[in-house]
Short mmCIF file of C-alpha atoms and ligand atoms in Angstrom, two decimals:
data_model
loop_
_atom_site.label_atom_id
_atom_site.label_comp_id
_atom_site.label_asym_id
_atom_site.label_seq_id
_atom_site.Cartn_x
_atom_site.Cartn_y
_atom_site.Cartn_z
CA MET Z 1 -8.10 9.48 -21.66
CA ILE Z 2 -6.71 7.01 -23.92
CA GLU Z 3 -8.53 6.16 -27.30
CA LEU Z 4 -8.13 3.48 -29.74
CA ARG Z 5 -9.99 4.24 -32.98
CA GLY Z 6 -10.53 1.56 -35.53
CA ILE Z 7 -7.18 -0.14 -34.80
CA ARG Z 8 -6.03 -3.19 -36.99
CA ARG Z 9 -2.85 -4.94 -36.71
CA ASP Z 10 -1.96 -7.89 -38.89
CA TYR Z 11 0.71 -10.28 -38.27
CA GLY Z 12 -0.15 -12.88 -40.98
CA ASN Z 13 -1.68 -15.63 -38.84
CA PHE Z 14 -2.93 -13.35 -36.19
CA SER Z 15 -4.81 -10.01 -36.65
CA LEU Z 16 -5.95 -7.70 -33.89
CA THR Z 17 -9.07 -5.17 -34.17
CA ALA Z 18 -9.72 -2.74 -31.28
CA ASP Z 19 -11.98 0.12 -30.53
CA LEU Z 20 -11.55 1.24 -26.89
CA GLN Z 21 -11.69 4.37 -24.78
CA ILE Z 22 -9.96 4.27 -21.28
CA ASP Z 23 -11.31 7.28 -19.12
CA ALA Z 24 -8.95 9.72 -17.35
CA HIS Z 25 -9.27 8.04 -13.87
CA GLU Z 26 -10.03 4.58 -14.92
CA LEU Z 27 -8.30 1.33 -14.19
CA LEU Z 28 -9.08 -0.84 -17.12
CA THR Z 29 -8.11 -4.53 -17.35
CA LEU Z 30 -7.54 -6.51 -20.69
CA PHE Z 31 -8.34 -10.08 -19.60
CA GLY Z 32 -8.20 -13.07 -21.75
CA GLU Z 33 -6.29 -16.23 -22.69
CA SER Z 34 -2.81 -16.34 -23.74
CA GLY Z 35 -2.35 -15.14 -27.35
CA SER Z 36 -5.51 -13.10 -27.30
CA GLY Z 37 -3.78 -9.93 -28.09
CA LYS Z 38 -3.49 -8.09 -24.59
CA THR Z 39 0.30 -7.31 -24.99
CA THR Z 40 -0.25 -6.20 -28.49
CA ILE Z 41 -2.70 -3.57 -27.46
CA LEU Z 42 -0.32 -2.10 -24.76
CA ARG Z 43 2.53 -2.03 -27.34
CA LEU Z 44 0.37 -0.35 -29.78
CA ILE Z 45 -0.50 2.31 -27.24
CA ALA Z 46 3.13 2.67 -26.05
CA GLY Z 47 4.46 2.88 -29.63
CA PHE Z 48 6.66 -0.24 -29.66
CA GLU Z 49 4.22 -1.41 -32.37
CA ARG Z 50 2.53 0.57 -35.20
CA PRO Z 51 -1.03 -0.18 -36.27
CA ASP Z 52 -1.75 -0.98 -39.98
CA SER Z 53 -4.59 1.50 -39.67
CA GLY Z 54 -6.61 3.42 -37.17
CA GLN Z 55 -5.70 6.17 -34.48
CA ILE Z 56 -4.51 6.36 -31.12
CA LEU Z 57 -4.92 9.35 -28.90
CA VAL Z 58 -3.59 10.14 -25.41
CA GLY Z 59 -5.08 12.94 -23.56
CA GLY Z 60 -6.80 14.12 -26.73
CA ARG Z 61 -3.44 14.15 -28.65
CA ALA Z 62 -2.87 11.80 -31.62
CA VAL Z 63 0.21 9.78 -31.04
CA THR Z 64 -0.24 7.20 -33.58
CA GLY Z 65 3.01 8.47 -35.57
CA LEU Z 66 5.13 9.28 -32.46
CA PRO Z 67 7.92 7.11 -31.17
CA PRO Z 68 7.52 5.53 -27.62
CA GLU Z 69 9.75 8.28 -25.94
CA ARG Z 70 7.56 11.09 -27.06
CA ARG Z 71 4.28 9.60 -25.88
CA GLU Z 72 4.56 10.12 -22.24
CA ILE Z 73 3.58 6.73 -21.29
CA GLY Z 74 4.71 4.66 -18.31
CA TYR Z 75 5.04 0.97 -19.12
CA VAL Z 76 5.71 -1.90 -16.71
CA PHE Z 77 6.88 -5.08 -18.13
CA GLN Z 78 6.12 -8.76 -17.07
CA ASP Z 79 9.52 -9.49 -16.18
CA TYR Z 80 10.37 -6.03 -14.60
CA THR Z 81 13.38 -5.54 -17.11
CA LEU Z 82 15.19 -3.31 -14.47
CA PHE Z 83 18.85 -2.29 -15.30
CA PRO Z 84 20.72 -4.79 -13.11
CA HIS Z 85 23.99 -2.80 -12.93
CA LEU Z 86 22.20 0.27 -11.58
CA SER Z 87 21.00 0.85 -8.13
CA VAL Z 88 17.26 1.26 -7.08
CA GLY Z 89 17.63 5.18 -7.12
CA LYS Z 90 19.34 5.04 -10.60
CA ASN Z 91 16.77 2.77 -12.01
CA ILE Z 92 13.91 5.14 -10.90
CA ALA Z 93 15.93 8.21 -12.26
CA TYR Z 94 16.52 6.61 -15.59
CA GLY Z 95 13.59 8.02 -17.60
CA LEU Z 96 14.35 11.66 -15.91
CA ARG Z 97 18.03 11.41 -17.18
CA VAL Z 98 16.85 10.62 -20.71
CA GLN Z 99 14.43 13.73 -20.55
CA LYS Z 100 17.60 15.65 -19.15
CA VAL Z 101 15.84 16.72 -16.05
CA PRO Z 102 18.16 18.76 -13.78
CA ALA Z 103 19.98 16.98 -11.08
CA GLU Z 104 18.17 18.89 -8.28
CA ALA Z 105 14.71 18.20 -9.58
CA ARG Z 106 15.75 14.51 -10.25
CA VAL Z 107 16.59 13.78 -6.71
CA ARG Z 108 13.44 15.32 -5.45
CA ARG Z 109 11.33 13.36 -7.84
CA VAL Z 110 13.14 10.11 -7.15
CA ARG Z 111 12.43 10.68 -3.48
CA GLU Z 112 8.70 11.25 -4.06
CA LEU Z 113 8.43 7.91 -5.97
CA LEU Z 114 10.26 6.17 -3.17
CA ASP Z 115 7.80 7.34 -0.81
CA LEU Z 116 4.95 6.65 -3.42
CA THR Z 117 5.90 3.07 -3.87
CA GLU Z 118 7.06 2.56 -0.08
CA LEU Z 119 10.67 2.04 -1.12
CA ALA Z 120 12.27 4.72 1.05
CA GLY Z 121 15.63 3.47 2.37
CA PHE Z 122 16.09 1.39 -0.70
CA GLU Z 123 17.61 3.97 -3.01
CA ASP Z 124 21.24 2.82 -2.82
CA ARG Z 125 20.47 -1.00 -3.07
CA ALA Z 126 21.46 -3.11 -5.99
CA VAL Z 127 18.46 -4.18 -7.59
CA SER Z 128 19.79 -7.74 -7.59
CA THR Z 129 19.35 -7.86 -3.85
CA LEU Z 130 15.61 -7.13 -3.84
CA SER Z 131 12.75 -9.57 -3.68
CA GLY Z 132 10.38 -9.91 -6.72
CA GLY Z 133 7.84 -7.83 -5.20
CA GLU Z 134 10.37 -5.14 -4.41
CA GLN Z 135 11.65 -5.19 -7.87
CA GLN Z 136 8.29 -4.87 -9.30
CA ARG Z 137 7.76 -1.67 -7.20
CA VAL Z 138 10.98 -0.27 -8.57
CA ALA Z 139 9.69 -1.01 -12.05
CA LEU Z 140 6.52 0.90 -11.24
CA ALA Z 141 8.37 3.87 -9.62
CA ARG Z 142 10.73 3.98 -12.63
CA ALA Z 143 7.57 3.98 -15.17
CA LEU Z 144 5.93 6.72 -13.11
CA ALA Z 145 8.85 8.94 -12.60
CA PRO Z 146 8.63 10.98 -15.70
CA SER Z 147 4.90 11.67 -14.69
CA PRO Z 148 3.34 9.89 -17.66
CA LYS Z 149 -0.11 10.68 -19.05
CA ALA Z 150 -0.99 6.97 -18.87
CA LEU Z 151 0.08 3.71 -17.23
CA LEU Z 152 0.44 0.42 -18.91
CA LEU Z 153 1.05 -2.78 -16.81
CA ASP Z 154 1.61 -6.10 -18.52
CA GLU Z 155 0.78 -8.99 -16.25
CA PRO Z 156 3.12 -7.17 -13.51
CA PHE Z 157 2.49 -9.65 -10.84
CA SER Z 158 2.76 -12.98 -12.55
CA ALA Z 159 6.26 -13.61 -11.34
CA ILE Z 160 5.36 -12.95 -7.96
CA ASP Z 161 4.33 -15.45 -5.44
CA THR Z 162 0.51 -15.63 -4.79
CA GLU Z 163 0.81 -14.81 -1.30
CA ARG Z 164 2.55 -11.42 -2.05
CA ARG Z 165 0.45 -10.47 -4.83
CA GLY Z 166 -2.28 -9.01 -2.40
CA SER Z 167 -0.16 -6.33 -1.05
CA LEU Z 168 1.14 -5.42 -4.63
CA ARG Z 169 -2.42 -5.08 -5.68
CA ARG Z 170 -3.15 -2.73 -2.91
CA HIS Z 171 -0.10 -0.72 -3.77
CA LEU Z 172 -1.25 -0.39 -7.26
CA LEU Z 173 -4.65 0.66 -6.26
CA ASN Z 174 -3.49 3.35 -3.91
CA ILE Z 175 -1.06 4.63 -6.47
CA GLN Z 176 -3.65 4.76 -9.11
CA ARG Z 177 -6.09 6.71 -6.92
CA THR Z 178 -3.46 9.10 -5.93
CA LEU Z 179 -2.25 9.78 -9.67
CA GLN Z 180 -5.49 9.55 -11.40
CA ILE Z 181 -4.08 8.71 -14.75
CA PRO Z 182 -5.77 6.23 -17.08
CA THR Z 183 -4.13 2.80 -16.37
CA VAL Z 184 -4.37 -0.47 -18.60
CA PHE Z 185 -3.63 -3.45 -16.75
CA VAL Z 186 -3.20 -6.84 -18.43
CA THR Z 187 -3.60 -10.11 -16.59
CA HIS Z 188 -5.04 -13.65 -17.20
CA SER Z 189 -5.83 -14.17 -13.49
CA ARG Z 190 -9.55 -13.83 -13.02
CA THR Z 191 -8.96 -12.86 -9.23
CA GLU Z 192 -6.74 -9.93 -10.11
CA ALA Z 193 -9.18 -9.00 -12.96
CA LEU Z 194 -12.32 -8.96 -10.99
CA TYR Z 195 -10.64 -7.52 -7.83
CA LEU Z 196 -8.72 -4.54 -9.52
CA SER Z 197 -10.83 -3.32 -12.48
CA ASP Z 198 -12.96 -0.30 -12.79
CA ARG Z 199 -13.79 -1.88 -16.11
CA LEU Z 200 -13.08 -5.22 -17.59
CA VAL Z 201 -12.40 -5.85 -21.25
CA ILE Z 202 -12.64 -9.53 -22.25
CA MET Z 203 -10.33 -10.40 -25.29
CA ARG Z 204 -10.30 -13.37 -27.47
CA ASP Z 205 -8.44 -14.03 -30.71
CA GLY Z 206 -7.40 -10.60 -31.38
CA ALA Z 207 -10.90 -9.17 -30.77
CA ILE Z 208 -12.68 -7.47 -27.85
CA VAL Z 209 -15.58 -9.88 -26.91
CA GLU Z 210 -17.20 -7.69 -24.36
CA SER Z 211 -16.57 -5.05 -21.70
CA GLY Z 212 -18.34 -3.87 -18.47
CA VAL Z 213 -17.89 -3.61 -14.66
CA PRO Z 214 -16.69 -6.75 -13.17
CA ARG Z 215 -19.96 -7.64 -11.51
CA ASP Z 216 -21.92 -7.42 -14.71
CA ILE Z 217 -19.40 -9.36 -16.63
CA TYR Z 218 -19.48 -12.05 -14.01
CA GLU Z 219 -23.05 -12.27 -13.27
CA ARG Z 220 -24.31 -11.57 -16.87
CA PRO Z 221 -21.65 -12.77 -19.33
CA LYS Z 222 -22.65 -12.64 -22.97
CA THR Z 223 -20.55 -15.65 -24.09
CA LEU Z 224 -19.62 -18.87 -22.73
CA TYR Z 225 -15.99 -17.90 -23.10
CA THR Z 226 -16.54 -15.09 -20.78
CA ALA Z 227 -18.39 -17.11 -18.18
CA ARG Z 228 -15.89 -19.76 -17.88
CA PHE Z 229 -12.99 -17.53 -17.87
CA THR Z 230 -14.20 -15.33 -15.13
CA GLY Z 231 -15.12 -18.14 -12.69
CA SER Z 232 -16.74 -21.67 -12.38
CA ALA Z 233 -20.07 -22.07 -14.17
CA ASN Z 234 -22.50 -24.66 -14.48
CA THR Z 235 -23.71 -24.73 -18.04
CA PHE Z 236 -26.91 -26.06 -19.60
CA THR Z 237 -28.01 -27.04 -23.01
CA HIS Z 238 -31.46 -26.17 -24.16
CA GLU Z 239 -32.33 -29.70 -23.39
CA LYS Z 240 -31.17 -29.61 -19.75
CA LEU Z 241 -32.59 -26.17 -19.20
CA LYS Z 242 -35.97 -27.64 -19.74
CA ARG Z 243 -35.66 -30.09 -17.12
CA LEU Z 244 -34.52 -27.76 -14.28
CA PRO Z 245 -36.93 -26.26 -11.69
CA GLU Z 246 -38.95 -23.73 -13.91
CA HIS Z 247 -38.30 -20.67 -11.51
CA TRP Z 248 -34.54 -21.08 -11.54
CA LEU Z 249 -34.76 -19.23 -14.90
CA ASP Z 250 -36.01 -15.66 -14.84
CA GLY Z 251 -38.67 -16.12 -17.62
CA PRO Z 252 -39.65 -18.95 -20.09
CA VAL Z 253 -37.16 -21.29 -21.53
CA PRO Z 254 -36.21 -19.75 -24.82
CA THR Z 255 -37.52 -21.50 -28.04
CA GLU Z 256 -35.31 -23.88 -29.43
CA GLY Z 257 -32.62 -22.47 -31.74
CA THR Z 258 -31.45 -23.95 -34.98
CA GLY Z 259 -27.89 -24.09 -33.87
CA ASP Z 260 -25.75 -26.73 -32.16
CA GLN Z 261 -28.07 -28.62 -29.85
CA ASP Z 262 -24.94 -29.44 -27.65
CA ALA Z 263 -23.99 -25.98 -27.03
CA PRO Z 264 -24.75 -24.48 -23.72
CA ILE Z 265 -27.10 -21.48 -23.73
CA ALA Z 266 -27.24 -20.67 -19.91
CA VAL Z 267 -24.86 -20.62 -17.01
CA LEU Z 268 -25.52 -20.98 -13.17
CA ARG Z 269 -22.90 -19.81 -10.76
CA PRO Z 270 -21.98 -22.27 -7.92
CA GLU Z 271 -22.57 -19.71 -5.20
CA LYS Z 272 -26.24 -19.46 -6.22
CA PHE Z 273 -26.93 -22.82 -4.70
CA GLU Z 274 -28.02 -23.54 -1.30
CA PHE Z 275 -28.27 -26.96 0.52
CA THR Z 276 -31.65 -27.44 1.94
CA GLY Z 277 -32.26 -30.21 4.33
CA PRO Z 278 -35.00 -32.99 3.89
CA GLY Z 279 -38.46 -31.85 4.38
CA GLN Z 280 -37.52 -28.26 4.26
CA SER Z 281 -38.51 -26.20 1.32
CA GLY Z 282 -36.26 -24.40 -0.96
CA PRO Z 283 -36.22 -20.62 -1.02
CA ASP Z 284 -38.90 -20.91 -3.84
CA GLY Z 285 -40.10 -24.49 -3.94
CA GLY Z 286 -38.46 -26.68 -6.61
CA CYS Z 287 -35.16 -28.25 -5.80
CA LEU Z 288 -32.86 -30.82 -7.44
CA GLU Z 289 -31.52 -33.84 -5.50
CA GLY Z 290 -28.03 -35.09 -5.82
CA GLN Z 291 -25.04 -36.97 -3.94
CA ILE Z 292 -21.78 -35.23 -3.13
CA ARG Z 293 -18.88 -36.65 -5.01
CA HIS Z 294 -16.09 -34.33 -3.95
CA VAL Z 295 -15.36 -31.80 -1.34
CA GLY Z 296 -13.06 -28.91 -2.26
CA TYR Z 297 -12.11 -26.99 0.87
CA PHE Z 298 -11.27 -23.47 0.60
CA GLY Z 299 -11.45 -22.41 4.27
CA SER Z 300 -14.52 -19.96 4.36
CA TYR Z 301 -16.34 -22.23 1.87
CA CYS Z 302 -16.19 -25.42 -0.05
CA LEU Z 303 -16.76 -26.24 -3.71
CA TYR Z 304 -18.73 -29.38 -3.79
CA ILE Z 305 -19.13 -31.63 -6.88
CA VAL Z 306 -22.74 -32.83 -6.60
CA GLU Z 307 -24.01 -35.66 -9.02
CA THR Z 308 -27.65 -35.14 -10.15
CA GLU Z 309 -29.91 -36.49 -12.82
CA LEU Z 310 -28.70 -33.54 -14.95
CA GLY Z 311 -25.11 -34.45 -14.64
CA GLU Z 312 -22.34 -33.00 -12.10
CA LEU Z 313 -22.88 -29.58 -10.79
CA ASP Z 314 -20.40 -27.27 -8.99
CA VAL Z 315 -21.75 -25.89 -5.80
CA GLN Z 316 -20.31 -23.34 -3.50
CA GLU Z 317 -21.55 -23.63 0.00
CA GLU Z 318 -20.59 -23.60 3.71
CA PRO Z 319 -18.10 -26.50 4.94
CA GLY Z 320 -19.65 -29.23 6.74
CA CYS Z 321 -21.05 -31.90 4.27
CA SER Z 322 -19.10 -34.83 3.08
CA ILE Z 323 -18.67 -37.33 0.18
CA GLY Z 324 -21.46 -39.65 -0.29
CA GLN Z 325 -24.21 -37.40 1.57
CA THR Z 326 -27.43 -36.81 -0.29
CA VAL Z 327 -28.40 -33.10 -0.78
CA ARG Z 328 -31.17 -30.96 -2.17
CA LEU Z 329 -29.95 -28.24 -4.25
CA CYS Z 330 -32.05 -25.14 -4.17
CA CYS Z 331 -31.66 -21.67 -5.67
CA PRO Z 332 -33.39 -18.38 -5.63
CA ALA Z 333 -35.85 -17.44 -8.57
CA GLY Z 334 -33.90 -16.08 -11.61
CA SER Z 335 -30.45 -17.61 -10.64
CA ILE Z 336 -29.82 -18.94 -14.17
CA HIS Z 337 -28.39 -16.55 -16.66
CA LEU Z 338 -29.15 -16.98 -20.55
CA LEU Z 339 -25.96 -16.36 -22.63
CA GLY Z 340 -26.10 -13.83 -25.66
P1 ADP C 401 -1.30 -11.97 -25.12
O1 ADP C 401 -0.53 -10.94 -24.53
O2 ADP C 401 -2.67 -11.89 -24.97
O3 ADP C 401 -0.80 -13.36 -24.76
P2 ADP C 401 0.03 -11.20 -27.50
O4 ADP C 401 -0.60 -9.84 -27.81
O5 ADP C 401 1.26 -11.14 -27.04
O6 ADP C 401 -0.90 -12.10 -26.82
O7 ADP C 401 0.09 -12.05 -28.93
C1 ADP C 401 -1.02 -12.10 -29.81
C2 ADP C 401 -0.61 -12.95 -31.07
O8 ADP C 401 0.15 -12.19 -31.84
C3 ADP C 401 0.24 -14.22 -30.63
O9 ADP C 401 -0.25 -15.27 -31.48
C4 ADP C 401 1.75 -13.87 -31.06
O10 ADP C 401 2.28 -14.99 -31.61
C5 ADP C 401 1.42 -12.72 -32.31
N1 ADP C 401 2.47 -11.70 -32.24
C6 ADP C 401 2.83 -10.89 -31.33
N2 ADP C 401 3.82 -10.11 -31.70
C7 ADP C 401 4.19 -10.51 -32.95
C8 ADP C 401 5.12 -10.09 -33.93
N3 ADP C 401 6.03 -9.14 -33.59
N4 ADP C 401 5.15 -10.94 -35.06
C9 ADP C 401 4.40 -11.91 -35.31
N5 ADP C 401 3.37 -12.36 -34.51
C10 ADP C 401 3.29 -11.65 -33.38
MG1 MG C 402 1.08 -10.97 -23.16
#
């Protein structure tokens, strides 16, 4: 387990606060816009950075005052930072040499890591001859070789082609399940965050905004920031909410607040909608009519922009409709989620 207790780090024009626990077998993702403090949290855990106050524990042991090399933590950097003049095998063995692991044990351990990261046969290759994905697997193997008590990954796939990221994600999941060590993964890709995480921690301006399992975060975000950051979201102000079919909301429209009247207070995910033909009634009655303005084709589904009396709405539905077509938008009772 990794614990951050009352952590504060001030950089003058940026300050970070964090209280966080990462369970022993958990893959936790720090997810937030650039500059929100994700890397700073990793650097604090790894010991490249010291907190101004607070405590960090790894596996029950206080590590706050320890240098990085004594924390037993594996770190994978965004840009791999492999040693370009060393072979794959020597890169992986690096941490073991530093720890003065005897040669025989070192060779054995490197072989285990080559197997684990499916790099067997690459041992003597120069790292400069590898693809980005292969290099990132070497970086992972190198981080894991000294059997760390925790694994930290800072946007490890951001320099890899989108098409290749899928197989790297699977690699990471398999390895994390095999090793069962607390893992903190940093990303600003929503696909990665939702797909990989046991738990998702949303960061903004140096603070943790909310955390939970991906489905809860996606379906019941507490803030507009989280709603928009985790996917497309149709948003509604108090005024617009009152004009929507009643049952779309699970309960009464909240009484008007004293805050900003233009601030959205509710979200509706595009996949909640169904197109319903003329004459057909929606799943629960009331529907909204609109006209298709754009068809965004994604293969198994389309993202349509539909103009309605309440403005443009994003609708995810099966392919087949075209621009200019009039459609009726229906959605099941309780599809709208109130923020806060
Ligand atoms: P993220 O990884 O979410 O993009 P970072 O944790 O790297 O964000 O940075 C958060 C903020 O802290 C940024 O505004 C960055 O400029 C600032 N920062 C990070 N490291 C330092 C440092 N050593 N000195 C001053 N400011 C820093
Ligand atoms: Mg960063």
